[in-house]
Rosetta silent file (secondary structure, phi, psi, omega in degrees, C-alpha in Angstrom):
SEQUENCE: XXXXXXXXXXXXXXXXXXXXXXXXXXXXXXXXXXXXXXXXXXXXXXXXXXXXXXXXXXXXXXXXXXXXXXXXXXXXXXXXXXXXXXXXXXXXXXXXXXXXXXXXXXXXXXXXXXXXXXXXXXXXXXXX
SCORE:     score description
SCORE:     0.000 S_00000001
   1 L     0.000  131.414 -178.491    0.000    0.000    0.000 S_00000001
   2 L   -83.283  134.256  176.572    1.358    3.384   -1.024 S_00000001
   3 E  -139.872  139.725  171.159    1.567    6.085    1.652 S_00000001
   4 E  -116.023  124.587 -176.226    2.926    9.613    1.761 S_00000001
   5 E  -121.690  114.287 -179.765    3.506   10.905    5.277 S_00000001
   6 E   -88.630  151.801  174.274    4.200   14.601    5.832 S_00000001
   7 E  -155.449  169.843  175.700    5.924   16.088    8.863 S_00000001
   8 L   102.959   -5.233  178.322    7.712   19.253    9.908 S_00000001
   9 L   -70.516  171.397  179.519    4.805   21.642   10.140 S_00000001
  10 E   168.384 -168.523  179.264    4.340   23.962   13.078 S_00000001
  11 E  -110.942  128.406  179.436    3.802   27.515   14.217 S_00000001
  12 E  -137.903  163.379  174.412    6.373   30.185   13.458 S_00000001
  13 E   -87.623  158.246  178.232    6.546   33.947   13.347 S_00000001
  14 L   -54.901  137.946 -177.271    6.758   35.841   10.102 S_00000001
  15 L    94.390  -12.045 -178.897   10.275   35.731    8.704 S_00000001
  16 L   -81.268 -177.094 -177.114   10.943   32.302   10.168 S_00000001
  17 L  -132.778  153.312  172.356   11.707   29.011    8.446 S_00000001
  18 E  -145.245  151.753  171.879   10.381   25.466    8.391 S_00000001
  19 E  -122.205  117.967  176.510   11.366   22.344    6.501 S_00000001
  20 E   -89.353  144.728  176.602    8.618   19.963    5.555 S_00000001
  21 E  -122.533  148.335  176.250    9.327   16.310    4.882 S_00000001
  22 E  -132.151  104.219  179.143    7.323   13.760    2.940 S_00000001
  23 E   -89.198  134.214 -177.908    8.317   10.174    3.603 S_00000001
  24 E  -104.011  135.785  178.295    7.183    7.640    1.048 S_00000001
  25 E  -127.412  139.698  176.875    6.151    4.095    1.946 S_00000001
  26 L    95.289   -0.873  178.483    5.257    1.279   -0.372 S_00000001
  27 L  -165.041  170.145  176.770    7.349    2.416   -3.331 S_00000001
  28 L   -95.750  128.082 -169.680   10.661    3.972   -4.313 S_00000001
  29 H   -59.354  -33.977 -175.932   10.427    7.730   -4.559 S_00000001
  30 H   -81.104    5.659  173.878   12.439    8.062   -7.745 S_00000001
  31 H   -84.564  -14.156  179.183   10.004    5.843   -9.630 S_00000001
  32 L   -84.471  145.552  179.958    7.503    8.688   -9.677 S_00000001
  33 L   -85.055  -34.368 -178.308    7.649   11.180  -12.483 S_00000001
  34 E  -133.871  128.737  172.292    6.148   14.114  -10.606 S_00000001
  35 E  -130.845  139.956 -175.607    6.219   14.923   -6.915 S_00000001
  36 E  -151.509  175.135  176.771    4.915   18.116   -5.460 S_00000001
  37 E  -121.481  137.262  175.115    3.623   20.149   -2.571 S_00000001
  38 E  -124.562  163.217  173.837    0.205   21.736   -2.286 S_00000001
  39 E  -142.688  156.541  179.418   -1.383   23.877    0.401 S_00000001
  40 E  -144.068  121.509  176.204   -4.873   24.793    1.403 S_00000001
  41 L   -93.885  156.036  179.807   -5.952   27.642    3.633 S_00000001
  42 L   -55.388  130.112  178.157   -9.369   27.670    5.317 S_00000001
  43 L    78.656    3.850 -178.526  -12.060   28.645    2.854 S_00000001
  44 L  -120.599  161.961  177.524   -9.702   28.534   -0.101 S_00000001
  45 L   -75.985  156.188  175.722   -8.966   26.058   -2.858 S_00000001
  46 L   -68.793  135.407 -178.097   -5.952   23.810   -2.755 S_00000001
  47 E  -128.410  148.872  177.679   -3.072   25.417   -4.643 S_00000001
  48 E   -73.910  137.617  178.852    0.217   24.178   -5.977 S_00000001
  49 E  -105.824  -50.620 -178.423    3.316   25.344   -4.139 S_00000001
  50 E  -161.875  155.954  177.507    6.160   23.476   -5.868 S_00000001
  51 E  -154.863  153.744  174.081    6.840   20.354   -7.902 S_00000001
  52 E  -122.390  132.970  174.904    9.663   18.356   -9.404 S_00000001
  53 E  -110.148  101.208 -175.736    9.352   16.399  -12.619 S_00000001
  54 L   -71.510  159.508 -178.592   12.139   13.850  -12.477 S_00000001
  55 L    82.451  -44.655  177.078   13.782   12.544  -15.608 S_00000001
  56 L   -87.069  -26.817  179.024   12.909   15.781  -17.355 S_00000001
  57 L    78.568   26.720 -179.750   14.670   17.848  -14.712 S_00000001
  58 E   -99.159  140.180  175.702   11.918   20.429  -14.381 S_00000001
  59 E  -128.746  136.513 -178.207   11.113   22.251  -11.180 S_00000001
  60 E  -125.999  146.798  175.268    8.122   24.528  -10.708 S_00000001
  61 E  -136.372  146.820  170.178    7.167   27.048   -8.061 S_00000001
  62 L   -67.618  146.402 -179.248    4.128   29.177   -7.462 S_00000001
  63 L   -56.078  -34.164 -175.447    4.922   32.848   -8.031 S_00000001
  64 L   -69.569  -15.304 -177.303    4.065   33.589   -4.413 S_00000001
  65 L  -118.366   -3.744 -179.098    6.876   31.362   -3.083 S_00000001
  66 L   -58.306  134.450 -179.542    9.629   31.816   -5.674 S_00000001
  67 L    85.880  -10.929 -179.513   12.899   32.765   -4.047 S_00000001
  68 L  -116.104  -35.042 -178.068   11.667   31.674   -0.617 S_00000001
  69 E  -108.804  148.833  176.765   10.818   27.973   -0.941 S_00000001
  70 E  -136.140  127.158  176.615   12.955   25.150   -2.282 S_00000001
  71 E   -98.067  139.077  179.783   11.777   21.664   -3.200 S_00000001
  72 E  -152.882  168.915  176.569   14.233   18.795   -3.070 S_00000001
  73 E  -144.969  150.078  177.173   14.355   15.055   -2.625 S_00000001
  74 E  -119.548  102.864 -176.691   16.697   12.506   -1.109 S_00000001
  75 L   -65.847  -32.142  179.965   16.304    9.219   -2.925 S_00000001
  76 L   -65.106  -32.951  178.254   18.436    7.366   -0.378 S_00000001
  77 L   -96.147   -2.130  179.718   15.988    8.409    2.349 S_00000001
  78 L    55.784   43.608 -172.329   12.979    8.060    0.069 S_00000001
  79 E  -136.499  139.297  173.832   11.887   11.520    1.160 S_00000001
  80 E  -103.462  143.597 -178.281   10.707   14.734   -0.492 S_00000001
  81 E  -125.030  158.119  169.325   11.392   18.075    1.208 S_00000001
  82 E  -137.516  106.913  175.898   10.126   21.628    1.113 S_00000001
  83 E   -86.544  123.764 -176.483   12.420   24.206    2.659 S_00000001
  84 E  -119.421  115.383  179.083   10.408   27.311    3.481 S_00000001
  85 L  -115.375  163.477  178.050   12.227   30.534    4.349 S_00000001
  86 L    49.268   48.763 -175.640   11.042   34.090    4.973 S_00000001
  87 L   -64.510  146.340 -179.114    7.613   32.792    5.859 S_00000001
  88 L  -121.843  156.459  177.855    4.638   35.117    5.667 S_00000001
  89 H   -54.764  -32.737 -179.580    1.210   34.939    7.338 S_00000001
  90 H   -72.867   -4.683  173.399   -0.304   34.207    3.930 S_00000001
  91 H   -83.575   -5.108 -179.571    1.727   30.977    3.819 S_00000001
  92 L   -61.326  136.647  177.786   -0.505   29.598    6.551 S_00000001
  93 E   161.559  178.099  173.690   -2.361   26.437    5.607 S_00000001
  94 E   -89.229  128.373 -177.820   -2.363   22.674    5.471 S_00000001
  95 E  -105.012  130.555 -176.576    0.495   21.442    3.321 S_00000001
  96 E  -119.821  142.092  172.333    0.143   18.231    1.329 S_00000001
  97 E   -95.865  143.204 -178.674    2.645   16.070   -0.466 S_00000001
  98 E  -141.486  152.761 -179.444    1.542   14.514   -3.766 S_00000001
  99 E  -146.121  147.952  176.944    2.959   12.064   -6.301 S_00000001
 100 E  -151.135  153.820 -178.607    2.059   10.748   -9.716 S_00000001
 101 L   -79.504  -14.366 -176.322    3.614    8.480  -12.311 S_00000001
 102 L   -92.430  164.553  176.930    3.039   10.898  -15.194 S_00000001
 103 L   -88.105  104.504 -178.415    5.057   13.901  -16.300 S_00000001
 104 L   -95.034   80.462 -173.789    2.981   16.870  -15.182 S_00000001
 105 L   -91.682  163.594  176.950    4.754   19.542  -17.166 S_00000001
 106 H    60.679 -134.459 -176.408    3.914   23.166  -17.712 S_00000001
 107 H   -75.338   -3.882 -177.138    0.650   24.271  -16.178 S_00000001
 108 H   -78.986  -20.697 -172.629   -0.370   20.729  -15.237 S_00000001
 109 L   -63.334  -28.844 -175.336    1.919   20.489  -12.227 S_00000001
 110 L  -100.467   22.004  173.780   -0.321   22.615  -10.028 S_00000001
 111 L  -100.053  104.601 -174.153   -3.554   20.726  -10.696 S_00000001
 112 H   -63.855  -22.429 -178.192   -4.076   18.617   -7.554 S_00000001
 113 H   -73.288  -12.602 -178.358   -6.614   16.356   -9.260 S_00000001
 114 H   -88.402   -5.486 -178.939   -3.896   14.972  -11.557 S_00000001
 115 L   -94.199  131.122 -177.255   -1.893   13.390   -8.738 S_00000001
 116 L   -73.781  -37.260 -175.595   -2.627    9.774   -7.932 S_00000001
 117 E  -121.208  135.452  179.098   -1.309    9.841   -4.367 S_00000001
 118 E  -137.635  138.732  178.620   -1.708   12.561   -1.736 S_00000001
 119 L   -80.365 -176.605 -177.024   -0.681   12.567    1.918 S_00000001
 120 L   -84.988  -17.752  175.327   -2.741   13.581    4.938 S_00000001
 121 L    99.959  157.885  174.274   -1.054   16.939    5.333 S_00000001
 122 E  -137.515  136.925 -172.934    0.867   18.906    7.939 S_00000001
 123 E   -84.638  134.437  174.301   -0.281   22.246    9.323 S_00000001
 124 E  -121.338  125.966  178.761    1.811   25.388    8.921 S_00000001
 125 E  -126.421  123.267 -179.163    0.817   28.510   10.836 S_00000001
 126 E  -116.388  121.122 -179.431    2.679   31.788   10.393 S_00000001
 127 E  -101.516  150.566 -177.998    1.880   34.626   12.770 S_00000001
 128 L   -88.649    0.000    0.000    2.605   38.282   12.156 S_00000001
């Protein structure tokens, strides 16, 4: 059974940093073509934060996080990461890890319905 388990969320003040982790169980992380992070704030739709399309070597970021967030993965640890720096109150939300076997290039990477597997999420709260 495939599972994605997020961790690393918490409460920080604006300007702080957090590193989210997504541990994969039931498969080898580098077998997926696209892995990404999404977030959802109360009352808002789920939005794409960042994604990596392996094999193609493409990395995508939402405009709102460019220059502040970095997505990476450690195949030896079978884990995907999201380093979040210079956090802002508007970064508050539940953060989800997602994976799919297809190459979600261009504008497709930030469509959460295209990912086959999604984790349960980890909460990030940024106070001003």
